[in-house]
Amino acid sequence: MSLSNVLERIYGEAAKVQQAHYSAALAIFARTYGPGPVHVFRAPGRVNLIGEHTDYNHGFVLPVALDRDVLLLARPRPDEVVRLYNVEPAFPPSTFVIGPTIPPAPRGDWSNYVRGAAQMVARQVGPHVRGMDALVESAPPHGVPRGAGVSSSSALTVVAALALAHLNDWQPDPVPFARLCSEAEWYVGTRGGIMDQFIALLARPGHALFLDCRPQGPDRYTFAHVPLPSGYRILVADTGVRHANVRGEFNLRVAACRAGVACLRPHYPGITHLRDVQDVAWAELAPLLPEILTVAEARARGADLNDVPLPTDAAELRVRACCRHVHSENERVRATVAALETGDIAAVGRLLSEAHASARDDYDISCPELEALVEAARAVEGTIGARLTGAGWGGCIVALVRQEAVPTFEAEVPRRYREQTGREPTIFACRARGGAGFLGVYN
Ligand code: GLA
């Protein structure tokens, strides 16, 4: 099939713009590696409608794939070498040899996402993994914004794993593959959950993915594609703020949840994740959870923190508040799905607002710019609800907005945000595209 037909199928009315985007990437590939056939892959970023920091607690999430992709163009090599080139000069070229234990580049190097993916593929397909010459393209305006809480890193992990799997004739089922990709990403040192990789691979156009992150058996997950309401748009607005220590803060939240599990275990034997007590009333759980534990105290209570990189043993974990967020957030995800099913959009808006308050007050992942942007979004008549989205500490908000209010939103939100912070936000509409894939071989 021609590239333009494939793009038409993926991007609909935006296919023409994307054609120029892909053609430019193909031209850069040819300049970098020489002329000849090129395998083309894409993986989308995502915005999470609701269900924040629940996935690694085996809870519920409701993400949507964006129409912003990480593209990876590749040509197989006869050896086990991966040569990586990024169209953006801020991300320098990198070369490594694929194998079951790939040494990482220095912390923060973008190639570590690809190294983690390659290591996972090597462990699955066995010896003699075929390498590739690859070009990664995720630049604005079509790429997935980096560090913005819309999962550019998982899109890169997924697209790299997909390319190497394809070039090595490995055709995994999407669910085990998504799980393997989520574990592959631990390579970079953040103990994330499965949400981002699952939506990148399982997304369906026009739908959100309601995913239960608790496996029902090895690689058995329950999920459903929930249609997005017609007459409304999901808008994403980026604060432009990037927190320097998201990895450290993130891991502290993971540790706080695991500390909670350790404190509850004597009362609920056998629990491994907070999800195991989801159906117990919060009023019963709260008195069993200390407000604060240090990392050392959490370990002494039996919290399993060995695989979570943490700063010091003296670091404080807000155990009760973090657990309360997870417990209440899981309920909100279920209620949001029910409200979407019955068309009760006002209830969806209320739930989004409550989720934001819980993320800010209990999970402590907001910042002044996110607050200013959420407030600016809510001030627009026609905004049904708005909340921070993604890991937090900067990045994006997500807003559900009545279709006819979109132009006002696009004009008013930047004005108010600018007034409050002196910064310019980037706003874009989420068009809920499909999941990652191989597009074909082109020149
Ligand atoms: C990051 C992680 C996800 C999830 C979110 C917070 O995006 O990669 O697994 O935990 O943060 O909801």
Short mmCIF file of N, CA and C and ligand atoms in Angstrom, two decimals, residues 46 48 51-56 154 192-196 250 390-391, ligand 1:
data_model
loop_
_atom_site.label_atom_id
_atom_site.label_comp_id
_atom_site.label_asym_id
_atom_site.label_seq_id
_atom_site.Cartn_x
_atom_site.Cartn_y
_atom_site.Cartn_z
N ARG A 46 0.41 9.78 24.75
CA ARG A 46 -0.95 9.61 25.28
C ARG A 46 -1.26 10.72 26.27
N ASN A 48 -3.66 10.99 29.74
CA ASN A 48 -4.47 10.18 30.64
C ASN A 48 -5.66 11.02 31.11
N GLY A 51 -7.02 8.60 36.40
CA GLY A 51 -6.39 7.38 36.92
C GLY A 51 -4.89 7.60 36.99
N GLU A 52 -4.48 8.55 37.86
CA GLU A 52 -3.06 8.93 37.91
C GLU A 52 -2.35 8.21 39.06
N HIS A 53 -1.21 7.65 38.74
CA HIS A 53 -0.38 6.93 39.73
C HIS A 53 -1.14 5.74 40.34
N THR A 54 -2.03 5.20 39.57
CA THR A 54 -2.74 4.01 40.01
C THR A 54 -2.16 2.75 39.38
N ASP A 55 -1.51 2.90 38.21
CA ASP A 55 -1.14 1.69 37.45
C ASP A 55 -0.14 0.80 38.20
N TYR A 56 0.87 1.40 38.82
CA TYR A 56 1.84 0.55 39.53
C TYR A 56 1.29 0.03 40.87
N SER A 154 7.77 6.48 26.76
CA SER A 154 7.21 5.16 26.47
C SER A 154 6.97 4.98 24.98
N GLY A 192 7.99 2.86 36.74
CA GLY A 192 6.63 3.16 36.26
C GLY A 192 5.76 1.93 36.15
N GLY A 193 4.51 2.16 35.78
CA GLY A 193 3.55 1.07 35.62
C GLY A 193 3.38 0.71 34.15
N ILE A 194 2.20 0.16 33.81
CA ILE A 194 2.00 -0.39 32.46
C ILE A 194 1.14 0.49 31.55
N MET A 195 0.58 1.56 32.13
CA MET A 195 -0.41 2.34 31.36
C MET A 195 0.11 2.82 30.01
N ASP A 196 1.29 3.43 30.00
CA ASP A 196 1.74 4.14 28.80
C ASP A 196 2.00 3.17 27.65
N PHE A 250 9.05 10.59 41.72
CA PHE A 250 8.19 9.49 41.28
C PHE A 250 8.48 8.25 42.13
N GLY A 390 -0.59 12.89 33.74
CA GLY A 390 0.76 12.32 33.69
C GLY A 390 1.38 12.29 35.08
N ALA A 391 2.69 12.14 35.10
CA ALA A 391 3.37 11.96 36.38
C ALA A 391 3.22 13.17 37.28
C1 GLA B 1 4.21 7.94 34.29
C2 GLA B 1 4.41 6.43 34.35
C3 GLA B 1 3.06 5.72 34.27
C4 GLA B 1 2.12 6.26 35.35
C5 GLA B 1 2.04 7.79 35.30
C6 GLA B 1 1.26 8.38 36.44
O1 GLA B 1 3.69 8.30 33.05
O2 GLA B 1 5.22 6.00 33.28
O3 GLA B 1 3.25 4.34 34.40
O4 GLA B 1 2.50 5.80 36.60
O5 GLA B 1 3.34 8.37 35.31
O6 GLA B 1 -0.09 8.05 36.36
#
